[in-house]
XYZ file of C-alpha atoms in Angstrom:
150
model
C -29.348 7.243 14.734
C -32.237 4.801 15.438
C -32.826 3.861 12.362
C -28.945 2.948 11.803
C -29.017 1.022 15.198
C -32.026 -0.870 13.956
C -30.626 -1.479 10.910
C -27.830 -3.346 12.416
C -30.047 -4.855 15.214
C -32.561 -6.876 12.740
C -30.012 -8.392 11.010
C -28.364 -10.191 13.722
C -25.310 -11.183 15.415
C -23.495 -12.785 11.976
C -23.627 -8.993 10.823
C -22.142 -8.132 13.850
C -19.380 -10.425 13.575
C -18.906 -9.384 9.783
C -18.350 -5.976 10.704
C -15.746 -6.613 13.651
C -18.106 -6.770 16.261
C -16.865 -8.553 19.456
C -20.826 -8.959 20.999
C -23.083 -10.364 19.227
C -25.258 -7.102 18.593
C -24.568 -3.776 16.787
C -23.920 -0.810 18.849
C -27.315 1.059 20.069
C -28.634 4.295 19.431
C -26.724 5.793 22.195
C -23.266 4.343 21.336
C -23.818 5.683 17.751
C -24.891 8.985 18.734
C -21.447 9.340 21.113
C -19.634 8.283 18.316
C -20.407 10.454 15.802
C -20.449 13.580 18.208
C -16.854 12.399 19.035
C -15.525 11.653 14.882
C -13.920 14.363 13.619
C -16.378 15.501 10.064
C -14.081 15.968 7.760
C -11.303 13.034 8.377
C -14.795 11.347 8.417
C -15.985 12.176 5.436
C -12.649 11.658 3.531
C -12.505 7.843 4.346
C -15.971 7.296 3.390
C -15.512 9.240 0.010
C -12.387 7.145 -0.317
C -14.463 4.042 0.302
C -16.950 5.135 -2.027
C -14.500 6.599 -4.466
C -13.041 2.776 -5.436
C -16.477 1.465 -5.362
C -17.504 3.514 -8.114
C -13.672 3.129 -10.194
C -15.185 -0.540 -9.991
C -18.059 0.320 -11.733
C -18.588 1.120 -15.336
C -20.789 4.001 -14.668
C -22.724 6.142 -17.559
C -24.971 8.217 -16.066
C -24.810 11.162 -13.082
C -28.031 12.906 -11.395
C -28.094 16.214 -9.776
C -30.309 16.245 -6.809
C -30.328 18.884 -4.147
C -32.597 17.961 -0.740
C -33.321 19.586 2.913
C -32.047 17.132 5.865
C -33.785 17.702 8.838
C -33.289 15.954 12.219
C -35.766 14.423 14.105
C -36.378 17.839 15.637
C -36.406 19.305 12.559
C -38.487 21.987 14.261
C -36.144 22.760 16.653
C -32.996 22.269 14.202
C -32.309 24.063 10.852
C -32.123 21.829 8.673
C -29.143 21.336 5.645
C -29.378 21.370 2.088
C -27.442 19.810 -0.110
C -26.617 19.119 -3.317
C -25.110 15.464 -4.306
C -23.935 14.086 -7.855
C -25.212 10.231 -8.027
C -24.147 7.625 -10.349
C -26.581 5.588 -11.485
C -24.836 2.334 -12.237
C -22.603 2.393 -9.572
C -25.387 2.743 -6.939
C -23.122 6.010 -5.543
C -22.777 9.239 -4.385
C -20.058 11.113 -6.013
C -20.047 13.981 -4.334
C -22.335 15.929 -1.761
C -21.862 19.412 -0.878
C -23.992 22.219 1.119
C -25.784 24.553 -0.278
C -24.941 27.903 0.775
C -27.989 29.513 2.124
C -26.928 32.657 0.554
C -26.862 31.254 -3.164
C -28.878 28.140 -4.588
C -28.159 24.473 -6.269
C -27.366 26.015 -9.511
C -24.009 28.207 -8.034
C -23.299 24.786 -5.694
C -23.974 22.562 -9.261
C -20.722 24.478 -10.810
C -18.709 23.849 -7.796
C -19.764 20.123 -8.035
C -19.178 20.212 -12.010
C -15.299 20.278 -11.484
C -15.142 17.426 -8.645
C -16.998 14.611 -10.565
C -15.438 13.480 -13.959
C -17.956 13.853 -16.488
C -16.307 12.866 -20.252
C -18.731 10.848 -22.218
C -21.311 10.453 -18.952
C -24.533 12.043 -18.900
C -25.929 14.554 -17.179
C -29.319 14.329 -15.208
C -30.650 16.910 -13.109
C -34.410 19.051 -12.968
C -35.067 22.279 -14.377
C -33.273 24.102 -12.149
C -30.023 22.669 -14.205
C -31.152 24.013 -16.941
C -28.991 26.660 -17.579
C -26.609 28.301 -20.083
C -23.123 28.025 -17.650
C -23.835 24.427 -16.553
C -24.318 23.252 -19.648
C -21.249 25.029 -21.320
C -19.309 23.455 -18.408
C -21.025 20.039 -18.850
C -19.533 20.142 -22.560
C -15.908 21.640 -21.196
C -15.686 18.822 -19.717
C -16.613 16.454 -22.593
C -20.520 15.316 -20.566
C -23.811 14.850 -22.055
C -25.941 17.104 -20.300
C -29.952 16.357 -20.457
C -32.920 17.947 -17.983
C -35.569 15.339 -16.401
């Protein structure tokens, strides 16, 4: 939250006005904390997905990368990390989809699920060695995508 609040503050009052704030400053860290805590996560994710979906449709993207990351809070030793798999469209500079990797499985199984969620026809699909699996390659070909390991 701190980084988001600082980002807004660093850009000044014109940035705050463009975003629709009535004060000359963007919200502080504590305000953002309470805002995000009160939001319905699924509704927020749907809204973000609709917005990024419009951005992506307006771009002529040709490549998508699959990559997993573990997100940790500022008290990483106290809070369990959330492991996510993301599909990133390079030319659109946007995440097409991002889903949690269940602790009882791995990125490979999650990638199979994600391939059902994103358009692949004519797109180059990139991933590290963990994604060089026959079933993933088969599914990419079925959806008329082009597979490539990094």
